[in-house]
PDB file of C-alpha atoms and ligand atoms in Angstrom:
ATOM      1  CA  UNK A 117     -54.174 -20.088 -59.559  1.00  0.00           C
ATOM      2  CA  UNK A 118     -55.313 -16.311 -60.381  1.00  0.00           C
ATOM      3  CA  UNK A 119     -56.446 -14.992 -56.801  1.00  0.00           C
ATOM      4  CA  UNK A 120     -59.745 -12.671 -55.248  1.00  0.00           C
ATOM      5  CA  UNK A 121     -61.208 -11.232 -52.727  1.00  0.00           C
ATOM      6  CA  UNK A 122     -64.881 -11.775 -51.475  1.00  0.00           C
ATOM      7  CA  UNK A 123     -66.167  -9.185 -49.370  1.00  0.00           C
ATOM      8  CA  UNK A 124     -67.321 -11.320 -45.955  1.00  0.00           C
ATOM      9  CA  UNK A 125     -70.324 -10.696 -44.546  1.00  0.00           C
ATOM     10  CA  UNK A 126     -71.240 -11.407 -40.593  1.00  0.00           C
ATOM     11  CA  UNK A 127     -73.459 -13.298 -40.885  1.00  0.00           C
ATOM     12  CA  UNK A 128     -75.681 -13.090 -37.781  1.00  0.00           C
ATOM     13  CA  UNK A 129     -75.538 -16.323 -35.818  1.00  0.00           C
ATOM     14  CA  UNK A 130     -79.214 -17.543 -36.512  1.00  0.00           C
ATOM     15  CA  UNK A 131     -78.538 -17.161 -40.491  1.00  0.00           C
ATOM     16  CA  UNK A 132     -74.986 -18.441 -39.711  1.00  0.00           C
ATOM     17  CA  UNK A 133     -76.685 -21.813 -37.884  1.00  0.00           C
ATOM     18  CA  UNK A 134     -79.398 -22.548 -41.133  1.00  0.00           C
ATOM     19  CA  UNK A 135     -76.310 -22.297 -43.211  1.00  0.00           C
ATOM     20  CA  UNK A 136     -75.029 -25.266 -41.621  1.00  0.00           C
ATOM     21  CA  UNK A 137     -78.231 -27.259 -41.794  1.00  0.00           C
ATOM     22  CA  UNK A 138     -78.373 -26.431 -45.960  1.00  0.00           C
ATOM     23  CA  UNK A 139     -75.041 -28.001 -46.567  1.00  0.00           C
ATOM     24  CA  UNK A 140     -76.340 -30.805 -43.925  1.00  0.00           C
ATOM     25  CA  UNK A 141     -79.539 -32.068 -45.927  1.00  0.00           C
ATOM     26  CA  UNK A 142     -77.272 -31.318 -49.316  1.00  0.00           C
ATOM     27  CA  UNK A 143     -74.731 -33.542 -47.565  1.00  0.00           C
ATOM     28  CA  UNK A 144     -77.636 -35.819 -46.161  1.00  0.00           C
ATOM     29  CA  UNK A 145     -79.688 -36.097 -49.862  1.00  0.00           C
ATOM     30  CA  UNK A 146     -77.793 -39.149 -51.882  1.00  0.00           C
ATOM     31  CA  UNK A 147     -74.001 -40.696 -52.549  1.00  0.00           C
ATOM     32  CA  UNK A 148     -72.476 -37.958 -54.571  1.00  0.00           C
ATOM     33  CA  UNK A 149     -74.158 -35.253 -55.124  1.00  0.00           C
ATOM     34  CA  UNK A 150     -72.196 -32.884 -56.467  1.00  0.00           C
ATOM     35  CA  UNK A 151     -72.656 -30.379 -58.601  1.00  0.00           C
ATOM     36  CA  UNK A 152     -76.077 -28.348 -57.460  1.00  0.00           C
ATOM     37  CA  UNK A 153     -78.263 -25.504 -58.425  1.00  0.00           C
ATOM     38  CA  UNK A 154     -79.579 -22.547 -56.546  1.00  0.00           C
ATOM     39  CA  UNK A 155     -82.335 -20.817 -58.284  1.00  0.00           C
ATOM     40  CA  UNK A 156     -86.119 -18.913 -58.034  1.00  0.00           C
ATOM     41  CA  UNK A 157     -88.515 -17.083 -59.092  1.00  0.00           C
ATOM     42  CA  UNK A 158     -88.212 -13.482 -59.634  1.00  0.00           C
ATOM     43  CA  UNK A 159     -84.863 -11.760 -59.153  1.00  0.00           C
ATOM     44  CA  UNK A 160     -83.700 -10.471 -55.307  1.00  0.00           C
ATOM     45  CA  UNK A 161     -84.694 -13.559 -53.682  1.00  0.00           C
ATOM     46  CA  UNK A 162     -81.604 -13.866 -52.479  1.00  0.00           C
ATOM     47  CA  UNK A 163     -79.987 -16.520 -54.738  1.00  0.00           C
ATOM     48  CA  UNK A 164     -76.822 -15.522 -54.182  1.00  0.00           C
ATOM     49  CA  UNK A 165     -76.276 -14.898 -51.559  1.00  0.00           C
ATOM     50  CA  UNK A 166     -77.248 -17.994 -50.266  1.00  0.00           C
ATOM     51  CA  UNK A 167     -74.842 -20.041 -52.864  1.00  0.00           C
ATOM     52  CA  UNK A 168     -71.622 -18.506 -52.485  1.00  0.00           C
ATOM     53  CA  UNK A 169     -72.948 -18.340 -48.923  1.00  0.00           C
ATOM     54  CA  UNK A 170     -72.908 -22.429 -49.154  1.00  0.00           C
ATOM     55  CA  UNK A 171     -69.711 -22.673 -51.040  1.00  0.00           C
ATOM     56  CA  UNK A 172     -67.796 -20.812 -48.017  1.00  0.00           C
ATOM     57  CA  UNK A 173     -70.118 -23.325 -45.433  1.00  0.00           C
ATOM     58  CA  UNK A 174     -68.567 -26.363 -47.530  1.00  0.00           C
ATOM     59  CA  UNK A 175     -65.064 -24.912 -47.161  1.00  0.00           C
ATOM     60  CA  UNK A 176     -64.967 -24.174 -43.457  1.00  0.00           C
ATOM     61  CA  UNK A 177     -65.207 -28.133 -43.581  1.00  0.00           C
ATOM     62  CA  UNK A 178     -62.128 -28.832 -45.470  1.00  0.00           C
ATOM     63  CA  UNK A 179     -64.229 -29.658 -48.574  1.00  0.00           C
ATOM     64  CA  UNK A 180     -62.844 -28.807 -52.680  1.00  0.00           C
ATOM     65  CA  UNK A 181     -65.222 -26.199 -53.348  1.00  0.00           C
ATOM     66  CA  UNK A 182     -66.248 -24.345 -56.805  1.00  0.00           C
ATOM     67  CA  UNK A 183     -69.390 -21.749 -57.007  1.00  0.00           C
ATOM     68  CA  UNK A 184     -69.420 -20.237 -60.813  1.00  0.00           C
ATOM     69  CA  UNK A 185     -71.895 -17.749 -61.382  1.00  0.00           C
ATOM     70  CA  UNK A 186     -74.554 -18.483 -64.715  1.00  0.00           C
ATOM     71  CA  UNK A 187     -76.533 -15.582 -64.099  1.00  0.00           C
ATOM     72  CA  UNK A 188     -75.048 -14.034 -67.945  1.00  0.00           C
ATOM     73  CA  UNK A 189     -77.360 -11.696 -67.894  1.00  0.00           C
ATOM     74  CA  UNK A 190     -76.730 -10.015 -64.788  1.00  0.00           C
ATOM     75  CA  UNK A 191     -74.069 -10.590 -62.687  1.00  0.00           C
ATOM     76  CA  UNK A 192     -73.334  -8.629 -59.443  1.00  0.00           C
ATOM     77  CA  UNK A 193     -70.016 -11.022 -59.034  1.00  0.00           C
ATOM     78  CA  UNK A 194     -67.595  -8.453 -59.962  1.00  0.00           C
ATOM     79  CA  UNK A 195     -69.672  -5.803 -57.052  1.00  0.00           C
ATOM     80  CA  UNK A 196     -68.858  -8.452 -54.198  1.00  0.00           C
ATOM     81  CA  UNK A 197     -64.968  -8.626 -54.916  1.00  0.00           C
ATOM     82  CA  UNK A 198     -63.195  -6.221 -52.585  1.00  0.00           C
ATOM     83  CA  UNK A 199     -59.654  -7.120 -53.760  1.00  0.00           C
ATOM     84  CA  UNK A 200     -57.976  -8.634 -57.577  1.00  0.00           C
ATOM     85  CA  UNK A 201     -60.136  -8.096 -60.831  1.00  0.00           C
ATOM     86  CA  UNK A 202     -61.412 -11.221 -62.445  1.00  0.00           C
ATOM     87  CA  UNK A 203     -59.646 -10.924 -66.055  1.00  0.00           C
ATOM     88  CA  UNK A 204     -61.918 -13.816 -66.820  1.00  0.00           C
ATOM     89  CA  UNK A 205     -65.876 -15.094 -66.610  1.00  0.00           C
ATOM     90  CA  UNK A 206     -67.721 -17.522 -67.983  1.00  0.00           C
ATOM     91  CA  UNK A 207     -68.597 -15.868 -71.530  1.00  0.00           C
ATOM     92  CA  UNK A 208     -65.039 -15.503 -72.310  1.00  0.00           C
ATOM     93  CA  UNK A 209     -64.789 -19.470 -71.554  1.00  0.00           C
ATOM     94  CA  UNK A 210     -67.841 -20.315 -72.841  1.00  0.00           C
ATOM     95  CA  UNK A 211     -66.880 -17.887 -76.507  1.00  0.00           C
ATOM     96  CA  UNK A 212     -63.183 -19.313 -77.008  1.00  0.00           C
ATOM     97  CA  UNK A 213     -61.784 -16.300 -75.475  1.00  0.00           C
ATOM     98  CA  UNK A 214     -59.671 -17.487 -72.998  1.00  0.00           C
ATOM     99  CA  UNK A 215     -58.953 -21.591 -70.881  1.00  0.00           C
ATOM    100  CA  UNK A 216     -60.474 -22.952 -68.789  1.00  0.00           C
ATOM    101  CA  UNK A 217     -57.721 -22.001 -65.815  1.00  0.00           C
ATOM    102  CA  UNK A 218     -57.759 -18.481 -67.030  1.00  0.00           C
ATOM    103  CA  UNK A 219     -61.165 -18.719 -65.414  1.00  0.00           C
ATOM    104  CA  UNK A 220     -60.740 -20.581 -62.424  1.00  0.00           C
ATOM    105  CA  UNK A 221     -59.692 -18.311 -59.313  1.00  0.00           C
ATOM    106  CA  UNK A 222     -59.417 -18.654 -55.747  1.00  0.00           C
ATOM    107  CA  UNK A 223     -61.028 -16.385 -53.205  1.00  0.00           C
ATOM    108  CA  UNK A 224     -58.336 -16.411 -49.685  1.00  0.00           C
ATOM    109  CA  UNK A 225     -58.923 -14.735 -47.314  1.00  0.00           C
ATOM    110  CA  UNK A 226     -56.639 -14.303 -44.933  1.00  0.00           C
ATOM    111  CA  UNK A 227     -58.302 -13.431 -42.112  1.00  0.00           C
ATOM    112  CA  UNK A 228     -59.972 -16.853 -41.892  1.00  0.00           C
ATOM    113  CA  UNK A 229     -57.787 -19.160 -43.861  1.00  0.00           C
ATOM    114  CA  UNK A 230     -60.694 -20.353 -46.134  1.00  0.00           C
ATOM    115  CA  UNK A 231     -60.444 -21.067 -49.530  1.00  0.00           C
ATOM    116  CA  UNK A 232     -62.814 -22.259 -52.200  1.00  0.00           C
ATOM    117  CA  UNK A 233     -62.948 -21.043 -56.003  1.00  0.00           C
ATOM    118  CA  UNK A 234     -65.190 -19.279 -57.834  1.00  0.00           C
ATOM    119  CA  UNK A 235     -65.479 -18.884 -62.300  1.00  0.00           C
ATOM    120  CA  UNK A 236     -67.514 -15.377 -62.162  1.00  0.00           C
ATOM    121  CA  UNK A 237     -69.865 -15.427 -65.250  1.00  0.00           C
ATOM    122  CA  UNK A 238     -67.731 -12.371 -67.410  1.00  0.00           C
ATOM    123  CA  UNK A 239     -69.505 -10.047 -69.554  1.00  0.00           C
ATOM    124  CA  UNK A 240     -73.052  -9.768 -69.609  1.00  0.00           C
ATOM    125  CA  UNK A 241     -74.302 -12.595 -72.471  1.00  0.00           C
ATOM    126  CA  UNK A 242     -76.585 -11.869 -76.047  1.00  0.00           C
ATOM    127  CA  UNK A 243     -77.539 -15.275 -76.297  1.00  0.00           C
ATOM    128  CA  UNK A 244     -76.754 -16.604 -72.326  1.00  0.00           C
ATOM    129  CA  UNK A 245     -79.308 -19.655 -73.379  1.00  0.00           C
ATOM    130  CA  UNK A 246     -77.372 -21.144 -75.876  1.00  0.00           C
ATOM    131  CA  UNK A 247     -74.627 -20.389 -74.060  1.00  0.00           C
ATOM    132  CA  UNK A 248     -75.328 -22.903 -70.819  1.00  0.00           C
ATOM    133  CA  UNK A 249     -76.966 -25.326 -73.667  1.00  0.00           C
ATOM    134  CA  UNK A 250     -74.162 -25.600 -74.968  1.00  0.00           C
ATOM    135  CA  UNK A 251     -72.376 -28.938 -74.798  1.00  0.00           C
ATOM    136  CA  UNK A 252     -68.914 -26.926 -74.315  1.00  0.00           C
ATOM    137  CA  UNK A 253     -70.372 -25.733 -70.760  1.00  0.00           C
ATOM    138  CA  UNK A 254     -71.663 -29.248 -70.268  1.00  0.00           C
ATOM    139  CA  UNK A 255     -68.531 -31.358 -70.891  1.00  0.00           C
ATOM    140  CA  UNK A 256     -67.290 -28.389 -68.306  1.00  0.00           C
ATOM    141  CA  UNK A 257     -68.777 -29.235 -65.700  1.00  0.00           C
ATOM    142  CA  UNK A 258     -68.406 -32.830 -66.151  1.00  0.00           C
ATOM    143  CA  UNK A 259     -64.259 -32.721 -66.284  1.00  0.00           C
ATOM    144  CA  UNK A 260     -64.911 -30.177 -62.604  1.00  0.00           C
ATOM    145  CA  UNK A 261     -67.164 -32.226 -61.230  1.00  0.00           C
ATOM    146  CA  UNK A 262     -64.205 -34.451 -61.063  1.00  0.00           C
ATOM    147  CA  UNK A 263     -62.161 -31.713 -59.200  1.00  0.00           C
ATOM    148  CA  UNK A 264     -64.609 -31.445 -56.717  1.00  0.00           C
ATOM    149  CA  UNK A 265     -66.282 -31.694 -53.884  1.00  0.00           C
ATOM    150  CA  UNK A 266     -69.041 -29.883 -54.192  1.00  0.00           C
ATOM    151  CA  UNK A 267     -70.123 -27.729 -57.296  1.00  0.00           C
ATOM    152  CA  UNK A 268     -72.892 -24.916 -56.364  1.00  0.00           C
ATOM    153  CA  UNK A 269     -74.326 -23.268 -59.392  1.00  0.00           C
ATOM    154  CA  UNK A 270     -75.893 -20.052 -58.928  1.00  0.00           C
ATOM    155  CA  UNK A 271     -78.742 -18.625 -61.601  1.00  0.00           C
ATOM    156  CA  UNK A 272     -81.383 -16.253 -63.169  1.00  0.00           C
ATOM    157  CA  UNK A 273     -84.099 -16.475 -61.415  1.00  0.00           C
ATOM    158  CA  UNK A 274     -86.235 -18.989 -63.557  1.00  0.00           C
ATOM    159  CA  UNK A 275     -89.699 -17.620 -63.864  1.00  0.00           C
ATOM    160  CA  UNK A 276     -88.233 -15.225 -65.666  1.00  0.00           C
ATOM    161  CA  UNK A 277     -85.864 -17.239 -68.251  1.00  0.00           C
ATOM    162  CA  UNK A 278     -84.495 -20.071 -68.896  1.00  0.00           C
ATOM    163  CA  UNK A 279     -81.608 -20.947 -68.433  1.00  0.00           C
ATOM    164  CA  UNK A 280     -81.756 -22.871 -65.290  1.00  0.00           C
ATOM    165  CA  UNK A 281     -84.315 -25.215 -66.227  1.00  0.00           C
ATOM    166  CA  UNK A 282     -81.610 -26.219 -68.755  1.00  0.00           C
ATOM    167  CA  UNK A 283     -78.608 -25.935 -66.246  1.00  0.00           C
ATOM    168  CA  UNK A 284     -81.316 -28.215 -63.981  1.00  0.00           C
ATOM    169  CA  UNK A 285     -80.291 -31.107 -66.635  1.00  0.00           C
ATOM    170  CA  UNK A 286     -77.126 -31.181 -66.427  1.00  0.00           C
ATOM    171  CA  UNK A 287     -76.616 -30.958 -62.570  1.00  0.00           C
ATOM    172  CA  UNK A 288     -77.006 -33.017 -59.857  1.00  0.00           C
ATOM    173  CA  UNK A 289     -79.471 -31.371 -57.636  1.00  0.00           C
ATOM    174  CA  UNK A 290     -81.362 -28.031 -57.385  1.00  0.00           C
ATOM    175  CA  UNK A 291     -82.558 -25.671 -54.682  1.00  0.00           C
ATOM    176  CA  UNK A 292     -85.396 -23.445 -54.916  1.00  0.00           C
ATOM    177  CA  UNK A 293     -84.727 -20.448 -53.072  1.00  0.00           C
ATOM    178  CA  UNK A 294     -88.204 -18.396 -52.193  1.00  0.00           C
ATOM    179  CA  UNK A 295     -87.975 -15.121 -50.247  1.00  0.00           C
ATOM    180  CA  UNK A 296     -90.728 -15.247 -47.438  1.00  0.00           C
ATOM    181  CA  UNK A 297     -93.528 -13.482 -47.955  1.00  0.00           C
ATOM    182  CA  UNK A 298     -93.087 -12.441 -50.962  1.00  0.00           C
ATOM    183  CA  UNK A 299     -94.236 -15.357 -53.107  1.00  0.00           C
ATOM    184  CA  UNK A 300     -96.430 -15.703 -55.278  1.00  0.00           C
ATOM    185  CA  UNK A 301     -97.723 -19.622 -54.266  1.00  0.00           C
ATOM    186  CA  UNK A 302     -98.796 -20.668 -57.612  1.00  0.00           C
ATOM    187  CA  UNK A 303     -95.888 -19.031 -59.358  1.00  0.00           C
ATOM    188  CA  UNK A 304     -93.569 -21.564 -57.103  1.00  0.00           C
ATOM    189  CA  UNK A 305     -95.221 -24.679 -57.823  1.00  0.00           C
ATOM    190  CA  UNK A 306     -95.416 -23.330 -61.748  1.00  0.00           C
ATOM    191  CA  UNK A 307     -91.683 -22.996 -61.182  1.00  0.00           C
ATOM    192  CA  UNK A 308     -91.196 -25.831 -59.202  1.00  0.00           C
ATOM    193  CA  UNK A 309     -92.377 -28.244 -62.376  1.00  0.00           C
ATOM    194  CA  UNK A 310     -90.013 -26.404 -64.736  1.00  0.00           C
ATOM    195  CA  UNK A 311     -87.160 -27.291 -63.287  1.00  0.00           C
ATOM    196  CA  UNK A 312     -88.909 -30.686 -62.952  1.00  0.00           C
ATOM    197  CA  UNK A 313     -89.729 -31.225 -66.066  1.00  0.00           C
ATOM    198  CA  UNK A 314     -85.812 -30.505 -66.997  1.00  0.00           C
ATOM    199  CA  UNK A 315     -84.884 -33.952 -65.050  1.00  0.00           C
ATOM    200  CA  UNK A 316     -83.304 -31.866 -63.141  1.00  0.00           C
ATOM    201  CA  UNK A 317     -84.131 -33.466 -58.618  1.00  0.00           C
ATOM    202  CA  UNK A 318     -85.365 -30.667 -56.982  1.00  0.00           C
ATOM    203  CA  UNK A 319     -83.328 -31.293 -52.805  1.00  0.00           C
ATOM    204  CA  UNK A 320     -85.244 -29.286 -51.329  1.00  0.00           C
ATOM    205  CA  UNK A 321     -86.410 -25.161 -50.606  1.00  0.00           C
ATOM    206  CA  UNK A 322     -84.998 -22.182 -48.684  1.00  0.00           C
ATOM    207  CA  UNK A 323     -87.316 -19.972 -46.813  1.00  0.00           C
ATOM    208  CA  UNK A 324     -85.385 -16.464 -47.478  1.00  0.00           C
ATOM    209  CA  UNK A 325     -86.168 -13.311 -46.169  1.00  0.00           C
ATOM    210  CA  UNK A 326     -87.961 -14.537 -42.928  1.00  0.00           C
ATOM    211  CA  UNK A 327     -89.619 -11.810 -40.910  1.00  0.00           C
ATOM    212  CA  UNK A 328     -89.637 -12.867 -37.306  1.00  0.00           C
ATOM    213  CA  UNK A 329     -92.501 -11.309 -36.611  1.00  0.00           C
ATOM    214  CA  UNK A 330     -94.753 -12.815 -38.328  1.00  0.00           C
ATOM    215  CA  UNK A 331     -96.083 -15.971 -36.722  1.00  0.00           C
ATOM    216  CA  UNK A 332     -98.116 -17.880 -38.943  1.00  0.00           C
ATOM    217  CA  UNK A 333     -93.975 -19.246 -40.765  1.00  0.00           C
ATOM    218  CA  UNK A 334     -94.355 -22.150 -37.276  1.00  0.00           C
ATOM    219  CA  UNK A 335     -90.923 -23.361 -36.857  1.00  0.00           C
ATOM    220  CA  UNK A 336     -89.635 -20.535 -38.309  1.00  0.00           C
ATOM    221  CA  UNK A 337     -91.080 -17.797 -36.400  1.00  0.00           C
ATOM    222  CA  UNK A 338     -88.501 -19.077 -33.933  1.00  0.00           C
ATOM    223  CA  UNK A 339     -86.606 -16.325 -35.190  1.00  0.00           C
ATOM    224  CA  UNK A 340     -84.373 -17.981 -38.497  1.00  0.00           C
ATOM    225  CA  UNK A 341     -82.962 -15.620 -41.528  1.00  0.00           C
ATOM    226  CA  UNK A 342     -82.986 -19.421 -43.673  1.00  0.00           C
ATOM    227  CA  UNK A 343     -85.276 -22.107 -43.214  1.00  0.00           C
ATOM    228  CA  UNK A 344     -84.060 -25.306 -45.640  1.00  0.00           C
ATOM    229  CA  UNK A 345     -87.508 -27.385 -45.921  1.00  0.00           C
ATOM    230  CA  UNK A 346     -85.654 -31.239 -47.454  1.00  0.00           C
ATOM    231  CA  UNK A 347     -88.389 -33.331 -50.259  1.00  0.00           C
ATOM    232  CA  UNK A 348     -90.626 -30.627 -51.696  1.00  0.00           C
ATOM    233  CA  UNK A 349     -94.006 -30.298 -51.258  1.00  0.00           C
ATOM    234  CA  UNK A 350     -93.959 -27.087 -51.069  1.00  0.00           C
ATOM    235  CA  UNK A 351     -96.612 -25.099 -48.789  1.00  0.00           C
ATOM    236  CA  UNK A 352     -95.320 -22.765 -45.659  1.00  0.00           C
ATOM    237  CA  UNK A 353     -96.655 -25.861 -43.707  1.00  0.00           C
ATOM    238  CA  UNK A 354     -93.157 -27.744 -44.369  1.00  0.00           C
ATOM    239  CA  UNK A 355     -91.614 -26.260 -42.025  1.00  0.00           C
ATOM    240  CA  UNK A 356     -93.816 -28.018 -39.327  1.00  0.00           C
ATOM    241  CA  UNK A 357     -91.245 -29.807 -38.112  1.00  0.00           C
TER     242      UNK A 357
HETATM  243  N1  ATP B1228     -81.223 -14.012 -45.703  1.00  0.00           N
HETATM  244  C1  ATP B1228     -81.565 -12.214 -46.187  1.00  0.00           C
HETATM  245  N2  ATP B1228     -82.177 -11.406 -45.397  1.00  0.00           N
HETATM  246  C2  ATP B1228     -81.482 -10.053 -45.466  1.00  0.00           C
HETATM  247  N3  ATP B1228     -81.367  -9.374 -46.421  1.00  0.00           N
HETATM  248  C3  ATP B1228     -80.970 -10.713 -47.780  1.00  0.00           C
HETATM  249  C4  ATP B1228     -80.926 -11.594 -47.305  1.00  0.00           C
HETATM  250  N4  ATP B1228     -80.714 -12.739 -48.082  1.00  0.00           N
HETATM  251  C5  ATP B1228     -80.475 -11.398 -49.264  1.00  0.00           C
HETATM  252  N5  ATP B1228     -80.785 -11.133 -48.532  1.00  0.00           N
HETATM  253  C6  ATP B1228     -80.304  -9.524 -49.665  1.00  0.00           C
HETATM  254  O1  ATP B1228     -81.276  -9.379 -50.588  1.00  0.00           O
HETATM  255  C7  ATP B1228     -81.246  -8.400 -51.562  1.00  0.00           C
HETATM  256  C8  ATP B1228     -80.653  -9.571 -53.287  1.00  0.00           C
HETATM  257  O2  ATP B1228     -80.117 -10.418 -52.798  1.00  0.00           O
HETATM  258  P1  ATP B1228     -78.953 -11.711 -53.939  1.00  0.00           P
HETATM  259  O3  ATP B1228     -78.392 -10.779 -54.476  1.00  0.00           O
HETATM  260  O4  ATP B1228     -78.491 -12.838 -53.081  1.00  0.00           O
HETATM  261  O5  ATP B1228     -80.166 -11.778 -54.171  1.00  0.00           O
HETATM  262  P2  ATP B1228     -80.572 -12.802 -55.812  1.00  0.00           P
HETATM  263  O6  ATP B1228     -82.143 -14.155 -56.156  1.00  0.00           O
HETATM  264  O7  ATP B1228     -78.843 -13.742 -56.369  1.00  0.00           O
HETATM  265  O8  ATP B1228     -80.667 -11.783 -56.214  1.00  0.00           O
HETATM  266  P3  ATP B1228     -80.719 -11.786 -58.684  1.00  0.00           P
HETATM  267  O9  ATP B1228     -82.065 -12.134 -59.150  1.00  0.00           O
HETATM  268  O10 ATP B1228     -81.082 -10.225 -58.886  1.00  0.00           O
HETATM  269  O11 ATP B1228     -79.710 -12.457 -59.225  1.00  0.00           O
HETATM  270  C9  ATP B1228     -78.932  -8.479 -51.595  1.00  0.00           C
HETATM  271  O12 ATP B1228     -79.294  -6.816 -51.145  1.00  0.00           O
HETATM  272  C10 ATP B1228     -78.827  -9.372 -50.550  1.00  0.00           C
HETATM  273  O13 ATP B1228     -78.195  -8.445 -49.404  1.00  0.00           O
HETATM  274 MG1   MG B1229     -78.175 -13.496 -57.781  1.00  0.00          MG
END
């Protein structure tokens, strides 16, 4: 398998703990939950960061983990690669330009010996929605599901484009990343409904970029960078646990 190395951000202790909580939350959300989509309402809320850390976290447990970058519009995946150069990505494969094995890269970090696999988005596509809605993508996801213990799928923000809702119908569950402080409650509800209408089971919400000094966050005021709420019932109220 082709090898690359992703940059590794040292997470503050509390954040690393919350990623572990998220991993536990996913693991205890049901049996046979293998394909999990991450989305948000608007850009820049932290989907890719959390999705990648979650994949790493499952890999730390010895799980066979795969990250798929399904943001076929504006992927920043390549900017996170510090060694190796991915030649092909999902858009190449979905448009028939290469085989599946050509787009699966193994993240190898000799320092920590934690391995997981990655599928980069590839070059920006002119018809991203059609590509993720294709039978080819659906069948590939099914095939990969048999080969991995966990697959985390990173998508574009759902308030801007519908890709996440399309993929939402193909996966076992979804997680909504919400940037604390910046979230528009009504927009979050709208996006939640869009995701639910697609048939996706919403596993939880990650409240990201929490301002530790903001006391109104209840539970989160303890200063965790991430918060994870089970079920849905969105509202900062779910943090009062
Ligand atoms: N908990 C956090 N604390 C501080 N900075 C964060 C946190 N999470 C993410 N960031 C930063 O926010 C920026 C956006 O993060 P990221 O790229 O993961 O978001 P995204 O939702 O995937 O964005 P896009 O919609 O563009 O794909 C990055 O610079 C990232 O380092
Ligand atoms: Mg992203």
